[in-house]
């Protein structure tokens, strides 16, 4: 019986499906077995079945495929829920609530079922927004296409959500391609929905984030004087994109010539664009705000000295803040003897002009209002051009006349600008005014660096001491790098000792006292940091910085104690020896702990500050001898 293949096939078929079957000849092939678990309870033809199986590949979701993924209970629950949700507003609220619970399947099922009889465009917008928030571009575009197939016509908000979500996507190239494709489809003459200014700005932001400048300008070329009229956000987006495309860290790998060419081209494009902005602003078609002004100003800051100087003219043009060289001419004249400022004869006749009537809804102020962003921009421009004497004037105009409350960034920029000007006195005054909650360790590092640059000032060390006192009062934990810079100021601020003293020994003694004063002022902050670092291991960054500071202090003590010129008396040496020994024990203990971890560990040699006293006195003697020889001739 089992020797015949046909009999064997019949026998096994009867075991699988014992139902009686009509007799088939061996020449007729038997159909493939289909499991009852995957059986469809809805009549479908072969074409529909093939389309359902290829749904995920061709990107066109169908209702059969969706319903197959949900259970009967979910389908029944969704149908029951829709019996109580008749209004599209209530359906949209329920979909939004369901998406807030991260239940996308239920929200999508409710929306698809409601689309048969109701216009639920808002619900579809919620679904598209949810997918874009989760950075799923393909899923969002599929929902957009399915929405149109179900006769749910997208509205303006749909495209705003699409373009806005694509602008925030991490898949930049894919976002640009999808956004441009949808935007171009909207531009077709047969399109029902035409893009407006908001849509154009959103697509520009997508291109700007991807740094696709050519595509961005092609989109900007579609602007007109009607529905897609450019506004201040349009120009702000383009200017920021021009700056971001050339001002980035990876440009450091290029040659200087290529960098300068790219920046020059971006600045040239920005200047041409700014001419258009000013013409439209004066004609009343757009408004100029602080964001637009700062976008243009920061593009100019990438350029040369003259471009940075032009930032002052930019602020004057848009914010009506006169430049320093024109400020004196705008002041009212002083009273002349015999006349007062209120006399009619002392002032020329004034022509009264009638106030022009404004259209309803027009802004009351036609200029850009100064703020924190513009204050930081003008401070950066003054730092780059070196015109730091104007810092205080602009600071007073912004903070006192325009009531701008400085933020942490503003305070940091003014301290940085004063460092360029080597103005340690004014730096101390601004540090005292700075709120404690805005102070960071980098603020004191910049201030101490200002004192170091101002080492030719005989009061530089006193100003550095004041900075150290302010740091102890406003920071919970002193900054170790600031303490190291303070010790460098004590080393560097010595020229006035050379000029005042007649011999080298007296200058060395005065300089040594200054170093001892610095070490004495550093001892209390050092002990606070040392107590804080007790629980840290030798490999921690805090511990290594503490050891570096201790070694600097030991080197300073050695300079004072063991110099060939007797800087301090033996009595003073005996007083400072305990502190020096305490520091040495800390360094030795750290060295022993590191040797246990790494037997090949060695401490790097500390570079001592150069002693310029012998060279300075020798230079003075040589100069005096040359002058004497010249006079004898």
CSV table of C-alpha atoms in Angstrom, one decimal, residues 109-539:
chain,number,residue,atom,x,y,z
A,109,UNK,CA,-8.1,52.6,15.3
A,110,UNK,CA,-10.6,55.2,16.6
A,111,UNK,CA,-9.5,57.7,13.9
A,112,UNK,CA,-9.7,55.2,11.1
A,113,UNK,CA,-13.2,54.0,12.0
A,114,UNK,CA,-14.4,57.6,12.6
A,115,UNK,CA,-13.1,58.6,9.1
A,116,UNK,CA,-15.9,56.5,7.4
A,117,UNK,CA,-18.7,58.9,8.4
A,118,UNK,CA,-17.0,62.0,9.9
A,119,UNK,CA,-14.4,64.6,9.0
A,120,UNK,CA,-11.8,64.1,11.7
A,121,UNK,CA,-8.8,66.0,10.2
A,122,UNK,CA,-7.8,67.2,13.7
A,123,UNK,CA,-7.5,63.6,14.9
A,124,UNK,CA,-5.3,62.8,12.0
A,125,UNK,CA,-3.2,65.8,12.8
A,126,UNK,CA,-2.7,64.5,16.3
A,127,UNK,CA,-1.6,61.1,15.0
A,128,UNK,CA,1.0,62.7,12.6
A,129,UNK,CA,2.3,65.0,15.3
A,130,UNK,CA,2.7,62.0,17.7
A,131,UNK,CA,4.8,60.1,15.1
A,132,UNK,CA,7.0,63.2,14.4
A,133,UNK,CA,7.6,63.7,18.1
A,134,UNK,CA,8.9,60.2,18.2
A,135,UNK,CA,11.2,60.9,15.2
A,136,UNK,CA,9.3,58.5,12.9
A,137,UNK,CA,9.3,60.4,9.6
A,138,UNK,CA,8.2,57.4,7.4
A,139,UNK,CA,5.3,56.6,9.7
A,140,UNK,CA,4.2,60.3,9.7
A,141,UNK,CA,4.3,60.5,5.9
A,142,UNK,CA,2.3,57.2,5.6
A,143,UNK,CA,-0.4,58.6,7.9
A,144,UNK,CA,-0.5,61.8,5.8
A,145,UNK,CA,-1.0,59.7,2.6
A,146,UNK,CA,-3.5,57.4,4.2
A,147,UNK,CA,-5.4,60.5,5.5
A,148,UNK,CA,-5.8,61.7,1.9
A,149,UNK,CA,-6.9,58.2,0.7
A,150,UNK,CA,-9.7,58.2,3.3
A,151,UNK,CA,-11.1,61.5,1.9
A,152,UNK,CA,-9.8,63.4,4.9
A,153,UNK,CA,-8.5,66.6,3.3
A,154,UNK,CA,-5.4,68.1,5.0
A,155,UNK,CA,-5.8,71.6,6.2
A,156,UNK,CA,-3.2,74.3,6.8
A,157,UNK,CA,-2.5,73.0,10.3
A,158,UNK,CA,-1.6,69.6,8.9
A,159,UNK,CA,1.2,71.0,6.8
A,160,UNK,CA,2.4,73.2,9.7
A,161,UNK,CA,2.6,70.1,11.9
A,162,UNK,CA,4.4,68.2,9.2
A,163,UNK,CA,7.0,70.8,8.4
A,164,UNK,CA,7.5,71.7,12.1
A,165,UNK,CA,8.1,68.1,13.0
A,166,UNK,CA,10.5,67.6,10.1
A,167,UNK,CA,12.4,70.6,11.3
A,168,UNK,CA,13.0,69.0,14.7
A,169,UNK,CA,13.9,65.6,13.3
A,170,UNK,CA,17.4,64.1,13.8
A,171,UNK,CA,17.2,62.5,10.3
A,172,UNK,CA,18.1,65.8,8.5
A,173,UNK,CA,18.7,64.6,5.0
A,174,UNK,CA,15.5,62.5,5.0
A,175,UNK,CA,13.6,65.4,6.5
A,176,UNK,CA,14.8,67.8,3.8
A,177,UNK,CA,13.7,65.4,1.0
A,178,UNK,CA,10.3,64.8,2.4
A,179,UNK,CA,9.6,68.5,3.3
A,180,UNK,CA,10.7,69.7,-0.2
A,181,UNK,CA,8.6,67.0,-1.9
A,182,UNK,CA,5.5,67.9,0.0
A,183,UNK,CA,6.1,71.7,-0.5
A,184,UNK,CA,6.6,71.3,-4.2
A,185,UNK,CA,3.4,69.3,-4.4
A,186,UNK,CA,1.6,72.1,-2.7
A,187,UNK,CA,3.0,74.6,-5.3
A,188,UNK,CA,1.4,72.8,-8.2
A,189,UNK,CA,-1.4,74.7,-9.9
A,190,UNK,CA,-3.9,71.9,-9.3
A,191,UNK,CA,-3.2,71.8,-5.6
A,192,UNK,CA,-6.1,72.5,-3.3
A,193,UNK,CA,-3.9,74.0,-0.5
A,194,UNK,CA,-1.3,76.5,-1.3
A,195,UNK,CA,1.6,77.1,1.0
A,196,UNK,CA,1.6,80.2,3.1
A,197,UNK,CA,4.4,82.1,4.9
A,198,UNK,CA,4.3,79.8,7.9
A,199,UNK,CA,4.8,76.8,5.7
A,200,UNK,CA,7.6,78.4,3.8
A,201,UNK,CA,9.4,79.4,7.1
A,202,UNK,CA,9.0,75.9,8.4
A,203,UNK,CA,10.6,74.4,5.3
A,204,UNK,CA,13.4,77.0,5.5
A,205,UNK,CA,14.1,75.8,9.0
A,206,UNK,CA,14.3,72.2,7.9
A,207,UNK,CA,16.9,73.2,5.2
A,208,UNK,CA,18.7,75.4,7.7
A,209,UNK,CA,19.1,72.6,10.2
A,210,UNK,CA,20.5,70.3,7.5
A,211,UNK,CA,22.8,73.2,6.3
A,212,UNK,CA,21.4,72.7,2.8
A,213,UNK,CA,22.0,76.3,1.7
A,214,UNK,CA,21.2,75.8,-2.0
A,215,UNK,CA,17.8,74.1,-1.3
A,216,UNK,CA,17.0,76.8,1.3
A,217,UNK,CA,17.5,79.6,-1.3
A,218,UNK,CA,15.4,77.7,-3.8
A,219,UNK,CA,12.6,77.5,-1.3
A,220,UNK,CA,13.1,81.2,-0.5
A,221,UNK,CA,12.8,82.0,-4.2
A,222,UNK,CA,9.1,80.9,-4.0
A,223,UNK,CA,8.2,83.9,-1.8
A,224,UNK,CA,5.8,86.5,-3.3
A,225,UNK,CA,4.0,89.6,-2.1
A,226,UNK,CA,0.8,87.8,-1.3
A,227,UNK,CA,0.3,84.5,0.6
A,228,UNK,CA,4.0,83.8,1.0
A,229,UNK,CA,5.2,87.2,1.8
A,230,UNK,CA,8.5,87.0,3.7
A,231,UNK,CA,8.6,88.3,7.3
A,232,UNK,CA,11.2,88.8,9.9
A,233,UNK,CA,11.4,85.1,10.8
A,234,UNK,CA,12.1,84.3,7.1
A,235,UNK,CA,15.2,86.5,7.1
A,236,UNK,CA,16.3,85.4,10.6
A,237,UNK,CA,16.2,81.8,9.5
A,238,UNK,CA,18.3,82.5,6.4
A,239,UNK,CA,20.9,84.6,8.2
A,240,UNK,CA,21.3,82.0,11.0
A,241,UNK,CA,21.7,79.3,8.4
A,242,UNK,CA,24.4,81.3,6.6
A,243,UNK,CA,26.3,81.7,9.8
A,244,UNK,CA,25.9,78.0,10.9
A,245,UNK,CA,27.2,76.7,7.6
A,246,UNK,CA,30.6,78.3,7.9
A,247,UNK,CA,31.1,79.0,11.7
A,248,UNK,CA,31.5,75.5,13.1
A,249,UNK,CA,34.4,73.4,14.7
A,250,UNK,CA,35.0,71.1,11.8
A,251,UNK,CA,36.1,74.0,9.7
A,252,UNK,CA,39.3,74.0,11.7
A,253,UNK,CA,40.5,71.1,9.5
A,254,UNK,CA,40.4,73.3,6.4
A,255,UNK,CA,43.0,75.8,5.4
A,256,UNK,CA,42.8,79.4,6.5
A,257,UNK,CA,42.2,80.6,3.0
A,258,UNK,CA,39.2,78.3,2.5
A,259,UNK,CA,37.7,79.4,5.8
A,260,UNK,CA,38.1,83.1,5.0
A,261,UNK,CA,36.6,82.6,1.5
A,262,UNK,CA,33.6,80.7,2.9
A,263,UNK,CA,33.0,83.4,5.6
A,264,UNK,CA,33.4,86.2,3.1
A,265,UNK,CA,30.9,84.6,0.8
A,266,UNK,CA,28.4,84.2,3.7
A,267,UNK,CA,28.9,87.8,4.8
A,268,UNK,CA,28.4,89.1,1.2
A,269,UNK,CA,25.1,87.1,0.9
A,270,UNK,CA,24.0,88.5,4.3
A,271,UNK,CA,24.7,92.1,3.3
A,272,UNK,CA,22.7,91.7,0.1
A,273,UNK,CA,19.9,90.2,2.1
A,274,UNK,CA,20.0,93.0,4.7
A,275,UNK,CA,19.5,95.6,2.0
A,276,UNK,CA,16.3,93.9,1.1
A,277,UNK,CA,15.3,93.8,4.8
A,278,UNK,CA,15.9,97.5,5.3
A,279,UNK,CA,14.0,98.4,2.1
A,280,UNK,CA,10.9,96.4,3.2
A,281,UNK,CA,11.2,97.7,6.8
A,282,UNK,CA,11.2,101.3,5.6
A,283,UNK,CA,8.3,100.6,3.3
A,284,UNK,CA,6.3,99.1,6.3
A,285,UNK,CA,6.0,95.5,4.9
A,286,UNK,CA,7.9,93.8,7.7
A,287,UNK,CA,9.0,94.5,11.3
A,288,UNK,CA,12.6,94.3,12.5
A,289,UNK,CA,13.0,92.7,15.9
A,290,UNK,CA,16.0,92.0,18.1
A,291,UNK,CA,16.3,88.4,16.9
A,292,UNK,CA,16.7,89.6,13.3
A,293,UNK,CA,19.2,92.3,14.2
A,294,UNK,CA,21.3,89.9,16.2
A,295,UNK,CA,21.2,87.3,13.4
A,296,UNK,CA,22.7,89.9,11.1
A,297,UNK,CA,25.2,91.2,13.7
A,298,UNK,CA,26.6,87.8,14.5
A,299,UNK,CA,27.2,87.1,10.8
A,300,UNK,CA,29.2,90.4,10.7
A,301,UNK,CA,31.2,89.3,13.7
A,302,UNK,CA,32.7,86.4,11.7
A,303,UNK,CA,34.3,88.9,9.4
A,304,UNK,CA,37.2,91.3,9.6
A,305,UNK,CA,37.8,94.3,11.8
A,306,UNK,CA,35.7,96.6,9.6
A,307,UNK,CA,32.8,94.2,9.7
A,308,UNK,CA,32.9,94.1,13.5
A,309,UNK,CA,32.9,97.9,13.6
A,310,UNK,CA,29.8,97.9,11.4
A,311,UNK,CA,27.9,96.2,14.3
A,312,UNK,CA,27.7,99.6,16.1
A,313,UNK,CA,26.1,101.1,13.0
A,314,UNK,CA,23.7,98.2,12.8
A,315,UNK,CA,22.6,98.9,16.4
A,316,UNK,CA,22.2,102.6,15.6
A,317,UNK,CA,20.2,101.9,12.5
A,318,UNK,CA,17.7,99.4,14.0
A,319,UNK,CA,17.6,100.3,17.8
A,320,UNK,CA,18.2,104.1,17.6
A,321,UNK,CA,21.2,103.9,19.9
A,322,UNK,CA,23.7,106.5,18.7
A,323,UNK,CA,27.4,105.6,18.3
A,324,UNK,CA,29.9,107.1,20.6
A,325,UNK,CA,31.4,109.5,18.0
A,326,UNK,CA,27.9,110.9,17.3
A,327,UNK,CA,26.7,111.0,20.9
A,328,UNK,CA,28.4,114.3,21.7
A,329,UNK,CA,26.7,116.0,18.7
A,330,UNK,CA,23.3,114.9,20.0
A,331,UNK,CA,23.7,116.4,23.4
A,332,UNK,CA,21.8,119.7,24.0
A,333,UNK,CA,24.0,122.8,24.0
A,334,UNK,CA,25.0,124.3,27.3
A,335,UNK,CA,23.4,127.6,28.5
A,336,UNK,CA,25.1,130.7,27.1
A,337,UNK,CA,25.7,133.6,29.4
A,338,UNK,CA,22.6,135.9,29.3
A,339,UNK,CA,20.4,133.2,27.9
A,340,UNK,CA,18.8,130.1,29.3
A,341,UNK,CA,17.9,126.9,27.6
A,342,UNK,CA,14.2,127.8,28.0
A,343,UNK,CA,14.4,131.2,26.2
A,344,UNK,CA,12.8,131.4,22.9
A,345,UNK,CA,15.7,133.4,21.4
A,346,UNK,CA,18.2,130.8,22.4
A,347,UNK,CA,16.6,128.0,20.4
A,348,UNK,CA,15.7,127.9,16.7
A,349,UNK,CA,12.0,127.7,15.7
A,350,UNK,CA,10.7,124.2,15.8
A,351,UNK,CA,8.5,122.9,13.0
A,352,UNK,CA,5.6,121.0,14.3
A,353,UNK,CA,4.7,117.8,12.4
A,354,UNK,CA,1.4,116.1,12.6
A,355,UNK,CA,1.5,112.5,13.8
A,356,UNK,CA,0.7,110.1,11.0
A,357,UNK,CA,-2.3,107.9,11.5
A,358,UNK,CA,-1.5,104.2,11.8
A,359,UNK,CA,-3.5,101.3,10.6
A,360,UNK,CA,-5.3,99.2,13.2
A,361,UNK,CA,-3.1,96.5,14.7
A,362,UNK,CA,0.1,98.2,13.6
A,363,UNK,CA,3.0,98.0,16.2
A,364,UNK,CA,3.4,101.1,18.4
A,365,UNK,CA,7.2,100.9,18.2
A,366,UNK,CA,8.7,100.7,14.7
A,367,UNK,CA,12.2,99.9,15.9
A,368,UNK,CA,13.9,96.8,17.5
A,369,UNK,CA,13.8,96.8,21.2
A,370,UNK,CA,17.2,96.2,22.9
A,371,UNK,CA,17.5,93.0,25.0
A,372,UNK,CA,20.0,90.5,26.4
A,373,UNK,CA,20.9,89.1,23.0
A,374,UNK,CA,21.8,92.5,21.5
A,375,UNK,CA,23.7,93.5,24.6
A,376,UNK,CA,25.9,90.4,24.3
A,377,UNK,CA,26.4,91.1,20.6
A,378,UNK,CA,27.6,94.7,21.0
A,379,UNK,CA,29.9,93.6,23.9
A,380,UNK,CA,31.4,90.9,21.6
A,381,UNK,CA,31.9,93.5,18.8
A,382,UNK,CA,33.7,95.9,21.2
A,383,UNK,CA,35.9,93.1,22.4
A,384,UNK,CA,36.8,92.1,18.9
A,385,UNK,CA,37.6,95.7,17.8
A,386,UNK,CA,39.4,96.6,21.0
A,387,UNK,CA,37.2,99.6,21.7
A,388,UNK,CA,36.6,98.6,25.3
A,389,UNK,CA,36.4,102.2,26.5
A,390,UNK,CA,32.8,102.2,25.1
A,391,UNK,CA,31.8,99.2,27.2
A,392,UNK,CA,30.5,101.1,30.2
A,393,UNK,CA,28.5,103.6,28.0
A,394,UNK,CA,26.7,100.8,26.1
A,395,UNK,CA,26.1,98.9,29.4
A,396,UNK,CA,24.5,101.9,31.0
A,397,UNK,CA,22.3,102.6,28.0
A,398,UNK,CA,21.0,99.1,27.9
A,399,UNK,CA,20.6,98.5,31.6
A,400,UNK,CA,19.5,102.0,32.8
A,401,UNK,CA,17.7,103.6,29.8
A,402,UNK,CA,16.2,100.5,28.3
A,403,UNK,CA,15.8,98.5,31.6
A,404,UNK,CA,17.5,95.4,30.3
A,405,UNK,CA,18.2,93.0,33.2
A,406,UNK,CA,21.6,91.5,32.5
A,407,UNK,CA,21.8,87.7,32.5
A,408,UNK,CA,24.8,85.4,33.1
A,409,UNK,CA,25.9,85.6,29.5
A,410,UNK,CA,25.9,89.4,29.6
A,411,UNK,CA,28.0,89.6,32.7
A,412,UNK,CA,30.5,87.1,31.3
A,413,UNK,CA,30.8,89.1,28.1
A,414,UNK,CA,31.5,92.4,29.8
A,415,UNK,CA,34.2,90.8,32.0
A,416,UNK,CA,35.7,89.3,28.8
A,417,UNK,CA,35.6,92.7,27.1
A,418,UNK,CA,37.3,94.3,30.0
A,419,UNK,CA,40.0,91.6,29.9
A,420,UNK,CA,40.8,92.7,26.3
A,421,UNK,CA,41.1,96.3,27.6
A,422,UNK,CA,43.3,95.2,30.6
A,423,UNK,CA,41.0,97.1,32.9
A,424,UNK,CA,41.3,95.3,36.2
A,425,UNK,CA,39.8,98.2,38.3
A,426,UNK,CA,36.5,98.2,36.5
A,427,UNK,CA,36.4,94.4,36.5
A,428,UNK,CA,36.4,94.4,40.3
A,429,UNK,CA,33.6,96.9,40.4
A,430,UNK,CA,31.4,94.8,38.0
A,431,UNK,CA,32.2,91.7,40.0
A,432,UNK,CA,30.8,93.3,43.1
A,433,UNK,CA,27.6,94.3,41.3
A,434,UNK,CA,27.2,90.8,39.8
A,435,UNK,CA,24.4,88.7,41.5
A,436,UNK,CA,25.7,85.6,43.3
A,437,UNK,CA,23.4,83.3,41.5
A,438,UNK,CA,24.8,84.2,38.1
A,439,UNK,CA,28.5,83.8,39.1
A,440,UNK,CA,30.4,80.8,37.8
A,441,UNK,CA,34.1,79.8,38.3
A,442,UNK,CA,34.9,80.9,34.8
A,443,UNK,CA,33.9,84.4,35.8
A,444,UNK,CA,36.7,84.6,38.3
A,445,UNK,CA,39.2,83.0,36.0
A,446,UNK,CA,38.5,85.7,33.4
A,447,UNK,CA,38.7,88.4,36.0
A,448,UNK,CA,42.0,87.1,37.4
A,449,UNK,CA,43.3,86.8,33.8
A,450,UNK,CA,42.5,90.5,33.4
A,451,UNK,CA,44.6,91.3,36.4
A,452,UNK,CA,47.4,89.2,34.9
A,453,UNK,CA,47.2,91.1,31.6
A,454,UNK,CA,47.2,94.4,33.6
A,455,UNK,CA,50.5,93.6,35.3
A,456,UNK,CA,52.1,96.9,34.3
A,457,UNK,CA,49.6,98.6,36.7
A,458,UNK,CA,51.1,98.8,40.2
A,459,UNK,CA,47.6,98.2,41.7
A,460,UNK,CA,47.1,95.0,39.7
A,461,UNK,CA,48.0,92.7,42.6
A,462,UNK,CA,45.6,94.7,44.9
A,463,UNK,CA,42.8,94.2,42.4
A,464,UNK,CA,43.6,90.5,42.1
A,465,UNK,CA,43.4,90.3,45.9
A,466,UNK,CA,39.9,91.9,45.8
A,467,UNK,CA,38.9,89.3,43.2
A,468,UNK,CA,40.0,86.6,45.5
A,469,UNK,CA,38.0,88.0,48.3
A,470,UNK,CA,34.9,88.3,46.2
A,471,UNK,CA,35.3,84.6,45.1
A,472,UNK,CA,35.5,83.4,48.7
A,473,UNK,CA,32.3,85.4,49.5
A,474,UNK,CA,30.2,84.4,46.5
A,475,UNK,CA,31.4,80.8,45.7
A,476,UNK,CA,30.7,77.9,48.1
A,477,UNK,CA,34.0,76.3,47.0
A,478,UNK,CA,37.0,78.3,45.8
A,479,UNK,CA,38.2,77.6,42.2
A,480,UNK,CA,41.8,76.1,42.1
A,481,UNK,CA,42.6,77.5,38.7
A,482,UNK,CA,41.8,81.0,39.9
A,483,UNK,CA,44.1,80.5,42.9
A,484,UNK,CA,46.9,79.5,40.5
A,485,UNK,CA,46.3,82.6,38.4
A,486,UNK,CA,46.4,84.7,41.5
A,487,UNK,CA,49.9,83.4,42.3
A,488,UNK,CA,50.9,84.2,38.8
A,489,UNK,CA,49.7,87.8,39.3
A,490,UNK,CA,52.0,88.0,42.3
A,491,UNK,CA,54.9,86.8,40.2
A,492,UNK,CA,54.2,89.1,37.2
A,493,UNK,CA,53.3,92.3,38.9
A,494,UNK,CA,56.9,93.5,39.7
A,495,UNK,CA,57.8,96.1,37.2
A,496,UNK,CA,57.0,99.0,39.6
A,497,UNK,CA,59.4,97.4,42.2
A,498,UNK,CA,62.2,97.7,39.6
A,499,UNK,CA,61.3,101.2,38.6
A,500,UNK,CA,61.1,102.5,42.2
A,501,UNK,CA,64.1,100.7,43.6
A,502,UNK,CA,67.7,101.8,43.0
A,503,UNK,CA,69.2,98.3,43.4
A,504,UNK,CA,68.2,94.7,42.7
A,505,UNK,CA,68.2,93.6,46.3
A,506,UNK,CA,65.6,96.1,47.5
A,507,UNK,CA,63.4,95.2,44.6
A,508,UNK,CA,63.7,91.5,45.3
A,509,UNK,CA,62.8,92.1,49.0
A,510,UNK,CA,59.7,94.0,48.1
A,511,UNK,CA,58.7,91.4,45.5
A,512,UNK,CA,59.2,88.6,48.0
A,513,UNK,CA,56.9,90.3,50.5
A,514,UNK,CA,54.2,90.5,47.8
A,515,UNK,CA,54.6,86.7,47.1
A,516,UNK,CA,54.4,86.0,50.8
A,517,UNK,CA,51.2,88.1,51.0
A,518,UNK,CA,49.7,86.1,48.1
A,519,UNK,CA,50.6,82.8,49.8
A,520,UNK,CA,49.1,84.0,53.0
A,521,UNK,CA,45.8,84.9,51.2
A,522,UNK,CA,45.7,81.6,49.5
A,523,UNK,CA,46.1,79.5,52.6
A,524,UNK,CA,42.5,79.7,53.8
A,525,UNK,CA,41.0,78.8,50.4
A,526,UNK,CA,43.5,76.0,50.0
A,527,UNK,CA,42.5,74.5,53.4
A,528,UNK,CA,38.8,74.6,52.4
A,529,UNK,CA,39.5,72.7,49.2
A,530,UNK,CA,41.8,70.3,50.9
A,531,UNK,CA,39.1,69.4,53.4
A,532,UNK,CA,36.7,68.9,50.5
A,533,UNK,CA,39.1,66.5,48.7
A,534,UNK,CA,39.7,64.2,51.7
A,535,UNK,CA,37.3,61.6,50.4
A,536,UNK,CA,38.6,61.6,46.8
A,537,UNK,CA,41.1,59.1,45.6
A,538,UNK,CA,44.5,60.0,44.1
A,539,UNK,CA,43.3,59.4,40.5
